[in-house]
Amino acid sequence: MTNPNRLNALLATTLGALLLALTPAHADEAADARSVIESQINAFLADDMTAAYSFASPSIRKIYPDESRFFDMVKRGYQPVYRPGNFAFGRSSTAAGGAGIVQEVLIAGPDGQDWTALYSLERQPDGSLKINGVQMIKAAPPQT
């Protein structure tokens, strides 16, 4: 059986290396990414399916072709994003070729558990950013 603390440490190290390998995002790009993420979280908090779905990329919309399926997926699989206790933005990096941004978000889930959410946002032909995925990493409990 795998030690969960060791697995979390390995994931954190791998993700840290990934973020370091990416180019730091320009301030205006990072601000745009944070605005999109915050707007979607606020839509989740208001149970506004239409607004929340509007921030999803075309790839996500293809997988979840209607608002209610998307909303149900988020409620079931992303509780910390759906109902965060609070959240703060961490590092942001530009993906290769400037096609998007990876934004780190530190989230306290509704149960008090801490998470790191890595948001992948992709640049659209009109220049806007849309959320193309979120990877959730559970924070390791403090060592006692």
Short mmCIF file of N, CA, C and O in Angstrom, two decimals:
data_model
loop_
_atom_site.label_atom_id
_atom_site.label_comp_id
_atom_site.label_asym_id
_atom_site.label_seq_id
_atom_site.Cartn_x
_atom_site.Cartn_y
_atom_site.Cartn_z
N MET A 1 0.84 -1.18 0.00
CA MET A 1 0.00 0.00 0.00
C MET A 1 0.88 1.24 0.00
O MET A 1 1.88 1.31 0.69
N THR A 2 0.52 2.23 -0.76
CA THR A 2 1.29 3.46 -0.89
C THR A 2 1.02 4.38 0.29
O THR A 2 -0.11 4.56 0.70
N ASN A 3 2.08 4.99 0.81
CA ASN A 3 1.97 5.94 1.90
C ASN A 3 1.39 7.25 1.33
O ASN A 3 1.99 7.87 0.45
N PRO A 4 0.19 7.70 1.81
CA PRO A 4 -0.43 8.90 1.25
C PRO A 4 0.42 10.15 1.41
O PRO A 4 0.43 11.01 0.55
N ASN A 5 1.16 10.28 2.52
CA ASN A 5 2.00 11.45 2.71
C ASN A 5 3.14 11.47 1.70
O ASN A 5 3.50 12.53 1.18
N ARG A 6 3.69 10.30 1.41
CA ARG A 6 4.77 10.21 0.43
C ARG A 6 4.24 10.52 -0.96
O ARG A 6 4.89 11.22 -1.74
N LEU A 7 3.05 10.02 -1.26
CA LEU A 7 2.43 10.30 -2.56
C LEU A 7 2.14 11.79 -2.71
O LEU A 7 2.42 12.38 -3.75
N ASN A 8 1.61 12.42 -1.67
CA ASN A 8 1.34 13.87 -1.72
C ASN A 8 2.63 14.66 -1.90
O ASN A 8 2.67 15.63 -2.64
N ALA A 9 3.70 14.24 -1.22
CA ALA A 9 4.99 14.93 -1.35
C ALA A 9 5.52 14.78 -2.77
O ALA A 9 6.04 15.73 -3.36
N LEU A 10 5.38 13.59 -3.34
CA LEU A 10 5.82 13.35 -4.71
C LEU A 10 5.02 14.21 -5.70
O LEU A 10 5.59 14.83 -6.60
N LEU A 11 3.70 14.26 -5.51
CA LEU A 11 2.86 15.09 -6.38
C LEU A 11 3.26 16.56 -6.26
O LEU A 11 3.35 17.27 -7.25
N ALA A 12 3.47 17.03 -5.04
CA ALA A 12 3.84 18.43 -4.83
C ALA A 12 5.18 18.74 -5.50
O ALA A 12 5.34 19.79 -6.13
N THR A 13 6.14 17.84 -5.39
CA THR A 13 7.45 18.03 -6.01
C THR A 13 7.32 18.07 -7.53
O THR A 13 7.89 18.92 -8.20
N THR A 14 6.55 17.13 -8.07
CA THR A 14 6.35 17.07 -9.52
C THR A 14 5.66 18.33 -10.03
O THR A 14 6.06 18.91 -11.03
N LEU A 15 4.62 18.77 -9.32
CA LEU A 15 3.90 19.97 -9.75
C LEU A 15 4.76 21.21 -9.61
O LEU A 15 4.70 22.11 -10.44
N GLY A 16 5.57 21.26 -8.57
CA GLY A 16 6.49 22.38 -8.40
C GLY A 16 7.48 22.45 -9.56
O GLY A 16 7.74 23.52 -10.10
N ALA A 17 7.99 21.30 -9.96
CA ALA A 17 8.91 21.26 -11.10
C ALA A 17 8.21 21.69 -12.38
O ALA A 17 8.78 22.41 -13.21
N LEU A 18 6.97 21.26 -12.55
CA LEU A 18 6.19 21.67 -13.73
C LEU A 18 6.02 23.18 -13.76
O LEU A 18 6.23 23.82 -14.79
N LEU A 19 5.64 23.77 -12.63
CA LEU A 19 5.46 25.22 -12.59
C LEU A 19 6.76 25.96 -12.86
O LEU A 19 6.78 26.99 -13.53
N LEU A 20 7.89 25.43 -12.36
CA LEU A 20 9.17 26.07 -12.60
C LEU A 20 9.59 25.96 -14.06
O LEU A 20 10.26 26.84 -14.59
N ALA A 21 9.16 24.89 -14.73
CA ALA A 21 9.52 24.70 -16.14
C ALA A 21 8.75 25.65 -17.05
O ALA A 21 9.17 25.92 -18.16
N LEU A 22 7.63 26.15 -16.59
CA LEU A 22 6.83 27.08 -17.38
C LEU A 22 7.36 28.49 -17.19
O LEU A 22 7.99 28.81 -16.19
N THR A 23 7.10 29.34 -18.14
CA THR A 23 7.51 30.73 -18.05
C THR A 23 6.54 31.50 -17.16
O THR A 23 5.33 31.35 -17.31
N PRO A 24 7.05 32.31 -16.23
CA PRO A 24 6.12 33.10 -15.41
C PRO A 24 5.21 33.95 -16.29
O PRO A 24 5.65 34.51 -17.29
N ALA A 25 3.95 34.01 -15.94
CA ALA A 25 2.98 34.77 -16.73
C ALA A 25 3.20 36.26 -16.53
O ALA A 25 3.61 36.71 -15.47
N HIS A 26 2.92 37.02 -17.58
CA HIS A 26 2.95 38.48 -17.46
C HIS A 26 1.84 38.90 -16.51
O HIS A 26 0.81 38.24 -16.39
N ALA A 27 2.01 40.03 -15.86
CA ALA A 27 1.06 40.49 -14.84
C ALA A 27 -0.36 40.61 -15.39
O ALA A 27 -1.32 40.21 -14.73
N ASP A 28 -0.51 41.14 -16.61
CA ASP A 28 -1.86 41.29 -17.16
C ASP A 28 -2.49 39.95 -17.50
O ASP A 28 -3.68 39.75 -17.31
N GLU A 29 -1.69 38.99 -18.00
CA GLU A 29 -2.21 37.65 -18.28
C GLU A 29 -2.64 36.97 -17.00
O GLU A 29 -3.69 36.34 -16.94
N ALA A 30 -1.81 37.09 -15.96
CA ALA A 30 -2.14 36.47 -14.67
C ALA A 30 -3.39 37.10 -14.09
O ALA A 30 -4.26 36.40 -13.55
N ALA A 31 -3.54 38.40 -14.22
CA ALA A 31 -4.74 39.08 -13.72
C ALA A 31 -5.98 38.60 -14.48
O ALA A 31 -7.04 38.39 -13.88
N ASP A 32 -5.85 38.42 -15.79
CA ASP A 32 -6.97 37.90 -16.59
C ASP A 32 -7.35 36.50 -16.12
O ASP A 32 -8.55 36.19 -15.97
N ALA A 33 -6.35 35.64 -15.91
CA ALA A 33 -6.62 34.26 -15.46
C ALA A 33 -7.31 34.28 -14.09
O ALA A 33 -8.31 33.56 -13.88
N ARG A 34 -6.81 35.08 -13.18
CA ARG A 34 -7.42 35.16 -11.84
C ARG A 34 -8.86 35.65 -11.92
O ARG A 34 -9.74 35.16 -11.21
N SER A 35 -9.11 36.61 -12.79
CA SER A 35 -10.47 37.14 -12.94
C SER A 35 -11.44 36.06 -13.44
O SER A 35 -12.55 35.94 -12.94
N VAL A 36 -11.01 35.27 -14.41
CA VAL A 36 -11.85 34.19 -14.95
C VAL A 36 -12.14 33.16 -13.86
O VAL A 36 -13.29 32.76 -13.65
N ILE A 37 -11.10 32.75 -13.14
CA ILE A 37 -11.26 31.74 -12.09
C ILE A 37 -12.17 32.25 -10.98
O ILE A 37 -13.10 31.57 -10.55
N GLU A 38 -11.92 33.46 -10.52
CA GLU A 38 -12.73 34.04 -9.45
C GLU A 38 -14.19 34.19 -9.89
O GLU A 38 -15.12 33.92 -9.12
N SER A 39 -14.40 34.59 -11.13
CA SER A 39 -15.77 34.73 -11.64
C SER A 39 -16.48 33.39 -11.67
O SER A 39 -17.66 33.30 -11.32
N GLN A 40 -15.76 32.33 -12.07
CA GLN A 40 -16.40 31.02 -12.09
C GLN A 40 -16.69 30.52 -10.68
O GLN A 40 -17.78 30.01 -10.41
N ILE A 41 -15.78 30.71 -9.76
CA ILE A 41 -16.02 30.30 -8.37
C ILE A 41 -17.22 31.05 -7.80
O ILE A 41 -18.08 30.46 -7.15
N ASN A 42 -17.30 32.34 -8.07
CA ASN A 42 -18.45 33.12 -7.60
C ASN A 42 -19.76 32.62 -8.22
O ASN A 42 -20.80 32.61 -7.55
N ALA A 43 -19.71 32.20 -9.47
CA ALA A 43 -20.90 31.63 -10.11
C ALA A 43 -21.29 30.32 -9.43
O ALA A 43 -22.48 30.07 -9.20
N PHE A 44 -20.31 29.49 -9.07
CA PHE A 44 -20.62 28.25 -8.34
C PHE A 44 -21.28 28.59 -7.00
O PHE A 44 -22.27 27.98 -6.61
N LEU A 45 -20.71 29.55 -6.29
CA LEU A 45 -21.25 29.94 -4.98
C LEU A 45 -22.69 30.46 -5.09
O LEU A 45 -23.48 30.28 -4.17
N ALA A 46 -23.02 31.07 -6.22
CA ALA A 46 -24.37 31.59 -6.44
C ALA A 46 -25.28 30.56 -7.11
O ALA A 46 -26.43 30.87 -7.41
N ASP A 47 -24.76 29.35 -7.35
CA ASP A 47 -25.50 28.30 -8.07
C ASP A 47 -25.99 28.80 -9.43
O ASP A 47 -27.08 28.46 -9.88
N ASP A 48 -25.16 29.60 -10.09
CA ASP A 48 -25.48 30.14 -11.41
C ASP A 48 -24.83 29.25 -12.47
O ASP A 48 -23.67 29.47 -12.87
N MET A 49 -25.57 28.23 -12.92
CA MET A 49 -25.05 27.27 -13.88
C MET A 49 -24.61 27.92 -15.18
O MET A 49 -23.56 27.59 -15.73
N THR A 50 -25.39 28.85 -15.67
CA THR A 50 -25.10 29.48 -16.95
C THR A 50 -23.78 30.24 -16.89
O THR A 50 -22.92 30.09 -17.77
N ALA A 51 -23.60 31.04 -15.86
CA ALA A 51 -22.36 31.81 -15.72
C ALA A 51 -21.16 30.88 -15.52
O ALA A 51 -20.12 31.06 -16.17
N ALA A 52 -21.28 29.88 -14.66
CA ALA A 52 -20.17 28.95 -14.40
C ALA A 52 -19.76 28.24 -15.69
O ALA A 52 -18.57 28.12 -15.99
N TYR A 53 -20.73 27.80 -16.45
CA TYR A 53 -20.47 27.07 -17.69
C TYR A 53 -19.83 27.97 -18.74
O TYR A 53 -19.04 27.51 -19.57
N SER A 54 -20.11 29.24 -18.70
CA SER A 54 -19.59 30.18 -19.70
C SER A 54 -18.06 30.30 -19.64
O SER A 54 -17.45 30.73 -20.61
N PHE A 55 -17.44 29.91 -18.55
CA PHE A 55 -15.99 30.00 -18.41
C PHE A 55 -15.28 28.72 -18.83
O PHE A 55 -14.05 28.65 -18.80
N ALA A 56 -16.03 27.68 -19.22
CA ALA A 56 -15.45 26.41 -19.64
C ALA A 56 -14.98 26.50 -21.10
O ALA A 56 -15.64 27.10 -21.95
N SER A 57 -13.84 25.87 -21.37
CA SER A 57 -13.28 25.86 -22.72
C SER A 57 -14.14 25.00 -23.66
O SER A 57 -14.94 24.17 -23.20
N PRO A 58 -13.96 25.17 -24.95
CA PRO A 58 -14.68 24.33 -25.91
C PRO A 58 -14.43 22.83 -25.68
O PRO A 58 -15.34 22.02 -25.85
N SER A 59 -13.22 22.46 -25.28
CA SER A 59 -12.92 21.04 -25.02
C SER A 59 -13.76 20.51 -23.86
O SER A 59 -14.27 19.38 -23.92
N ILE A 60 -13.91 21.29 -22.82
CA ILE A 60 -14.72 20.89 -21.66
C ILE A 60 -16.19 20.84 -22.07
O ILE A 60 -16.93 19.92 -21.70
N ARG A 61 -16.63 21.80 -22.85
CA ARG A 61 -18.02 21.83 -23.31
C ARG A 61 -18.35 20.62 -24.20
O ARG A 61 -19.48 20.18 -24.24
N LYS A 62 -17.34 20.12 -24.89
CA LYS A 62 -17.54 18.93 -25.73
C LYS A 62 -17.78 17.70 -24.84
O LYS A 62 -18.61 16.86 -25.15
N ILE A 63 -17.05 17.62 -23.73
CA ILE A 63 -17.21 16.50 -22.80
C ILE A 63 -18.53 16.62 -22.03
O ILE A 63 -19.22 15.63 -21.79
N TYR A 64 -18.87 17.85 -21.63
CA TYR A 64 -20.09 18.13 -20.87
C TYR A 64 -20.93 19.10 -21.71
O TYR A 64 -20.84 20.32 -21.55
N PRO A 65 -21.75 18.56 -22.63
CA PRO A 65 -22.42 19.42 -23.62
C PRO A 65 -23.57 20.28 -23.10
O PRO A 65 -24.13 21.05 -23.86
N ASP A 66 -23.90 20.16 -21.82
CA ASP A 66 -24.92 21.07 -21.29
C ASP A 66 -24.55 21.50 -19.87
O ASP A 66 -23.75 20.87 -19.20
N GLU A 67 -25.13 22.62 -19.48
CA GLU A 67 -24.81 23.24 -18.19
C GLU A 67 -25.04 22.31 -17.01
O GLU A 67 -24.23 22.26 -16.07
N SER A 68 -26.14 21.60 -17.00
CA SER A 68 -26.47 20.78 -15.83
C SER A 68 -25.49 19.62 -15.66
O SER A 68 -25.10 19.30 -14.53
N ARG A 69 -25.05 18.99 -16.75
CA ARG A 69 -24.04 17.92 -16.64
C ARG A 69 -22.73 18.47 -16.10
O ARG A 69 -22.08 17.85 -15.27
N PHE A 70 -22.34 19.62 -16.62
CA PHE A 70 -21.11 20.26 -16.15
C PHE A 70 -21.21 20.59 -14.66
O PHE A 70 -20.33 20.28 -13.87
N PHE A 71 -22.31 21.20 -14.28
CA PHE A 71 -22.52 21.61 -12.89
C PHE A 71 -22.52 20.40 -11.96
O PHE A 71 -21.91 20.43 -10.90
N ASP A 72 -23.20 19.32 -12.38
CA ASP A 72 -23.23 18.09 -11.57
C ASP A 72 -21.83 17.50 -11.41
O ASP A 72 -21.47 17.05 -10.33
N MET A 73 -21.04 17.50 -12.48
CA MET A 73 -19.66 16.99 -12.41
C MET A 73 -18.85 17.79 -11.39
O MET A 73 -18.13 17.23 -10.57
N VAL A 74 -18.98 19.11 -11.42
CA VAL A 74 -18.23 19.95 -10.48
C VAL A 74 -18.69 19.68 -9.06
O VAL A 74 -17.86 19.52 -8.15
N LYS A 75 -20.00 19.60 -8.83
CA LYS A 75 -20.52 19.33 -7.48
C LYS A 75 -20.01 18.00 -6.94
O LYS A 75 -19.68 17.89 -5.77
N ARG A 76 -19.97 16.98 -7.79
CA ARG A 76 -19.54 15.64 -7.34
C ARG A 76 -18.04 15.53 -7.17
O ARG A 76 -17.56 14.94 -6.21
N GLY A 77 -17.28 16.08 -8.11
CA GLY A 77 -15.84 15.83 -8.13
C GLY A 77 -14.94 16.96 -7.68
O GLY A 77 -13.75 16.75 -7.50
N TYR A 78 -15.50 18.15 -7.50
CA TYR A 78 -14.67 19.32 -7.18
C TYR A 78 -15.31 20.16 -6.08
O TYR A 78 -15.44 21.38 -6.20
N GLN A 79 -15.70 19.51 -4.99
CA GLN A 79 -16.35 20.23 -3.87
C GLN A 79 -15.56 21.44 -3.39
O GLN A 79 -16.15 22.48 -3.11
N PRO A 80 -14.21 21.34 -3.27
CA PRO A 80 -13.48 22.53 -2.82
C PRO A 80 -13.62 23.72 -3.75
O PRO A 80 -13.58 24.87 -3.30
N VAL A 81 -13.79 23.48 -5.04
CA VAL A 81 -13.98 24.56 -6.01
C VAL A 81 -15.43 25.03 -5.98
O VAL A 81 -15.71 26.22 -6.07
N TYR A 82 -16.34 24.07 -5.84
CA TYR A 82 -17.77 24.38 -5.85
C TYR A 82 -18.18 25.18 -4.61
O TYR A 82 -18.97 26.11 -4.69
N ARG A 83 -17.63 24.81 -3.46
CA ARG A 83 -17.97 25.48 -2.19
C ARG A 83 -16.71 25.73 -1.36
O ARG A 83 -16.52 25.14 -0.31
N PRO A 84 -15.84 26.63 -1.85
CA PRO A 84 -14.62 26.89 -1.09
C PRO A 84 -14.90 27.62 0.22
O PRO A 84 -15.81 28.45 0.28
N GLY A 85 -14.14 27.27 1.26
CA GLY A 85 -14.21 28.04 2.50
C GLY A 85 -13.61 29.41 2.24
O GLY A 85 -14.17 30.45 2.56
N ASN A 86 -12.44 29.42 1.63
CA ASN A 86 -11.79 30.63 1.13
C ASN A 86 -10.74 30.18 0.13
O ASN A 86 -10.44 28.99 0.03
N PHE A 87 -10.19 31.12 -0.61
CA PHE A 87 -9.17 30.76 -1.59
C PHE A 87 -8.24 31.94 -1.82
O PHE A 87 -8.60 33.09 -1.56
N ALA A 88 -7.03 31.61 -2.28
CA ALA A 88 -6.03 32.62 -2.59
C ALA A 88 -5.25 32.15 -3.81
O ALA A 88 -5.06 30.95 -4.01
N PHE A 89 -4.82 33.11 -4.60
CA PHE A 89 -4.07 32.77 -5.80
C PHE A 89 -2.59 32.65 -5.50
O PHE A 89 -2.03 33.44 -4.75
N GLY A 90 -1.98 31.63 -6.09
CA GLY A 90 -0.55 31.40 -5.97
C GLY A 90 0.15 31.79 -7.27
O GLY A 90 -0.23 32.76 -7.92
N ARG A 91 1.11 30.97 -7.64
CA ARG A 91 1.92 31.24 -8.83
C ARG A 91 1.11 31.05 -10.12
O ARG A 91 0.18 30.26 -10.16
N SER A 92 1.53 31.76 -11.15
CA SER A 92 0.95 31.56 -12.47
C SER A 92 2.09 31.47 -13.47
O SER A 92 3.12 32.11 -13.31
N SER A 93 1.88 30.66 -14.50
CA SER A 93 2.89 30.46 -15.53
C SER A 93 2.22 30.41 -16.89
O SER A 93 1.09 29.96 -17.03
N THR A 94 2.97 30.85 -17.90
CA THR A 94 2.47 30.80 -19.27
C THR A 94 2.86 29.46 -19.86
O THR A 94 4.00 29.01 -19.74
N ALA A 95 1.90 28.81 -20.50
CA ALA A 95 2.16 27.54 -21.17
C ALA A 95 3.01 27.78 -22.41
O ALA A 95 3.10 28.91 -22.91
N ALA A 96 3.62 26.73 -22.91
CA ALA A 96 4.49 26.82 -24.08
C ALA A 96 3.78 27.52 -25.23
O ALA A 96 2.63 27.24 -25.53
N GLY A 97 4.48 28.46 -25.85
CA GLY A 97 3.93 29.17 -26.99
C GLY A 97 2.88 30.21 -26.64
O GLY A 97 2.26 30.78 -27.52
N GLY A 98 2.65 30.44 -25.36
CA GLY A 98 1.67 31.44 -24.95
C GLY A 98 0.23 31.04 -25.20
O GLY A 98 -0.66 31.88 -25.20
N ALA A 99 0.00 29.74 -25.39
CA ALA A 99 -1.35 29.26 -25.71
C ALA A 99 -2.28 29.26 -24.50
O ALA A 99 -3.48 29.07 -24.65
N GLY A 100 -1.73 29.46 -23.32
CA GLY A 100 -2.56 29.45 -22.13
C GLY A 100 -1.76 29.74 -20.88
O GLY A 100 -0.59 30.10 -20.94
N ILE A 101 -2.43 29.56 -19.76
CA ILE A 101 -1.83 29.85 -18.45
C ILE A 101 -2.17 28.73 -17.49
O ILE A 101 -3.27 28.17 -17.54
N VAL A 102 -1.23 28.43 -16.61
CA VAL A 102 -1.48 27.54 -15.48
C VAL A 102 -1.49 28.43 -14.24
O VAL A 102 -0.52 29.18 -14.00
N GLN A 103 -2.58 28.41 -13.50
CA GLN A 103 -2.74 29.25 -12.30
C GLN A 103 -2.95 28.36 -11.09
O GLN A 103 -3.84 27.52 -11.07
N GLU A 104 -2.14 28.57 -10.08
CA GLU A 104 -2.26 27.84 -8.82
C GLU A 104 -3.25 28.58 -7.93
O GLU A 104 -3.19 29.81 -7.80
N VAL A 105 -4.18 27.83 -7.33
CA VAL A 105 -5.15 28.41 -6.41
C VAL A 105 -5.14 27.57 -5.13
O VAL A 105 -5.30 26.35 -5.18
N LEU A 106 -4.93 28.21 -4.01
CA LEU A 106 -4.92 27.54 -2.71
C LEU A 106 -6.33 27.67 -2.14
O LEU A 106 -6.84 28.79 -2.02
N ILE A 107 -6.94 26.53 -1.83
CA ILE A 107 -8.34 26.51 -1.45
C ILE A 107 -8.54 25.76 -0.14
O ILE A 107 -7.98 24.68 0.05
N ALA A 108 -9.36 26.32 0.74
CA ALA A 108 -9.84 25.59 1.92
C ALA A 108 -11.20 25.04 1.53
O ALA A 108 -12.12 25.79 1.19
N GLY A 109 -11.32 23.71 1.54
CA GLY A 109 -12.58 23.08 1.16
C GLY A 109 -13.65 23.29 2.21
O GLY A 109 -13.38 23.78 3.32
N PRO A 110 -14.88 22.91 1.89
CA PRO A 110 -15.99 23.11 2.82
C PRO A 110 -15.82 22.31 4.11
O PRO A 110 -16.39 22.68 5.14
N ASP A 111 -15.00 21.26 4.07
CA ASP A 111 -14.75 20.44 5.26
C ASP A 111 -13.51 20.91 6.03
O ASP A 111 -13.09 20.29 6.99
N GLY A 112 -12.89 22.01 5.58
CA GLY A 112 -11.70 22.54 6.24
C GLY A 112 -10.40 21.99 5.69
O GLY A 112 -9.32 22.46 6.04
N GLN A 113 -10.46 20.98 4.82
CA GLN A 113 -9.27 20.40 4.20
C GLN A 113 -8.66 21.40 3.22
O GLN A 113 -9.38 22.04 2.46
N ASP A 114 -7.33 21.52 3.24
CA ASP A 114 -6.64 22.42 2.32
C ASP A 114 -6.30 21.70 1.02
O ASP A 114 -5.92 20.52 1.03
N TRP A 115 -6.42 22.42 -0.08
CA TRP A 115 -6.17 21.89 -1.41
C TRP A 115 -5.36 22.89 -2.22
O TRP A 115 -5.43 24.09 -1.97
N THR A 116 -4.65 22.38 -3.20
CA THR A 116 -4.08 23.22 -4.25
C THR A 116 -4.78 22.81 -5.54
O THR A 116 -4.83 21.63 -5.87
N ALA A 117 -5.34 23.79 -6.21
CA ALA A 117 -5.98 23.54 -7.50
C ALA A 117 -5.11 24.18 -8.58
O ALA A 117 -4.78 25.36 -8.49
N LEU A 118 -4.72 23.37 -9.56
CA LEU A 118 -3.97 23.89 -10.69
C LEU A 118 -4.93 24.04 -11.86
O LEU A 118 -5.39 23.05 -12.43
N TYR A 119 -5.25 25.28 -12.15
CA TYR A 119 -6.16 25.59 -13.25
C TYR A 119 -5.36 25.72 -14.54
O TYR A 119 -4.35 26.43 -14.58
N SER A 120 -5.84 25.08 -15.58
CA SER A 120 -5.27 25.22 -16.90
C SER A 120 -6.26 26.05 -17.72
O SER A 120 -7.43 25.66 -17.87
N LEU A 121 -5.82 27.18 -18.19
CA LEU A 121 -6.66 28.06 -18.99
C LEU A 121 -6.06 28.16 -20.38
O LEU A 121 -4.84 28.26 -20.53
N GLU A 122 -6.92 28.10 -21.40
CA GLU A 122 -6.40 28.22 -22.75
C GLU A 122 -6.93 29.48 -23.42
O GLU A 122 -8.06 29.89 -23.21
N ARG A 123 -6.05 30.08 -24.20
CA ARG A 123 -6.37 31.31 -24.92
C ARG A 123 -7.28 30.96 -26.11
O ARG A 123 -7.01 30.04 -26.85
N GLN A 124 -8.36 31.71 -26.25
CA GLN A 124 -9.32 31.49 -27.33
C GLN A 124 -8.98 32.40 -28.52
O GLN A 124 -8.25 33.37 -28.36
N PRO A 125 -9.51 32.09 -29.71
CA PRO A 125 -9.22 32.92 -30.88
C PRO A 125 -9.56 34.40 -30.68
O PRO A 125 -8.91 35.27 -31.24
N ASP A 126 -10.55 34.69 -29.82
CA ASP A 126 -10.90 36.09 -29.56
C ASP A 126 -10.02 36.74 -28.50
O ASP A 126 -10.21 37.90 -28.14
N GLY A 127 -9.04 35.98 -27.99
CA GLY A 127 -8.11 36.50 -26.99
C GLY A 127 -8.51 36.23 -25.56
O GLY A 127 -7.72 36.43 -24.64
N SER A 128 -9.74 35.78 -25.32
CA SER A 128 -10.19 35.50 -23.96
C SER A 128 -9.57 34.21 -23.44
O SER A 128 -9.01 33.42 -24.22
N LEU A 129 -9.64 34.01 -22.14
CA LEU A 129 -9.18 32.78 -21.52
C LEU A 129 -10.38 31.97 -21.07
O LEU A 129 -11.34 32.51 -20.53
N LYS A 130 -10.32 30.65 -21.28
CA LYS A 130 -11.35 29.72 -20.82
C LYS A 130 -10.67 28.62 -20.02
O LYS A 130 -9.54 28.22 -20.32
N ILE A 131 -11.37 28.11 -19.01
CA ILE A 131 -10.82 27.06 -18.14
C ILE A 131 -10.91 25.73 -18.88
O ILE A 131 -11.98 25.31 -19.30
N ASN A 132 -9.74 25.08 -19.00
CA ASN A 132 -9.65 23.83 -19.74
C ASN A 132 -9.42 22.63 -18.83
O ASN A 132 -9.29 21.51 -19.32
N GLY A 133 -9.37 22.85 -17.56
CA GLY A 133 -9.20 21.74 -16.62
C GLY A 133 -8.67 22.23 -15.29
O GLY A 133 -8.08 23.32 -15.20
N VAL A 134 -8.92 21.42 -14.27
CA VAL A 134 -8.45 21.73 -12.92
C VAL A 134 -7.93 20.43 -12.31
O VAL A 134 -8.62 19.41 -12.31
N GLN A 135 -6.71 20.48 -11.83
CA GLN A 135 -6.13 19.33 -11.14
C GLN A 135 -6.11 19.66 -9.65
O GLN A 135 -5.55 20.67 -9.24
N MET A 136 -6.75 18.80 -8.85
CA MET A 136 -6.84 19.02 -7.41
C MET A 136 -5.79 18.19 -6.68
O MET A 136 -5.67 16.99 -6.93
N ILE A 137 -5.06 18.84 -5.78
CA ILE A 137 -4.05 18.16 -4.97
C ILE A 137 -4.35 18.42 -3.51
O ILE A 137 -4.38 19.58 -3.07
N LYS A 138 -4.62 17.36 -2.78
CA LYS A 138 -4.93 17.47 -1.36
C LYS A 138 -3.66 17.79 -0.59
O LYS A 138 -2.63 17.13 -0.78
N ALA A 139 -3.72 18.80 0.24
CA ALA A 139 -2.57 19.18 1.05
C ALA A 139 -2.31 18.11 2.11
O ALA A 139 -3.25 17.58 2.70
N ALA A 140 -1.04 17.81 2.31
CA ALA A 140 -0.69 16.84 3.34
C ALA A 140 -0.98 17.42 4.70
O ALA A 140 -0.76 18.62 4.93
N PRO A 141 -1.49 16.61 5.63
CA PRO A 141 -1.72 17.13 6.98
C PRO A 141 -0.39 17.49 7.64
O PRO A 141 0.64 16.91 7.31
N PRO A 142 -0.41 18.46 8.54
CA PRO A 142 0.83 18.84 9.21
C PRO A 142 1.38 17.67 10.02
O PRO A 142 0.65 16.85 10.56
N GLN A 143 2.70 17.60 10.03
CA GLN A 143 3.37 16.54 10.81
C GLN A 143 3.29 16.88 12.30
O GLN A 143 3.49 18.02 12.70
N THR A 144 2.96 15.89 13.09
CA THR A 144 2.87 16.13 14.55
C THR A 144 3.96 15.41 15.27
O THR A 144 4.62 14.56 14.79
#
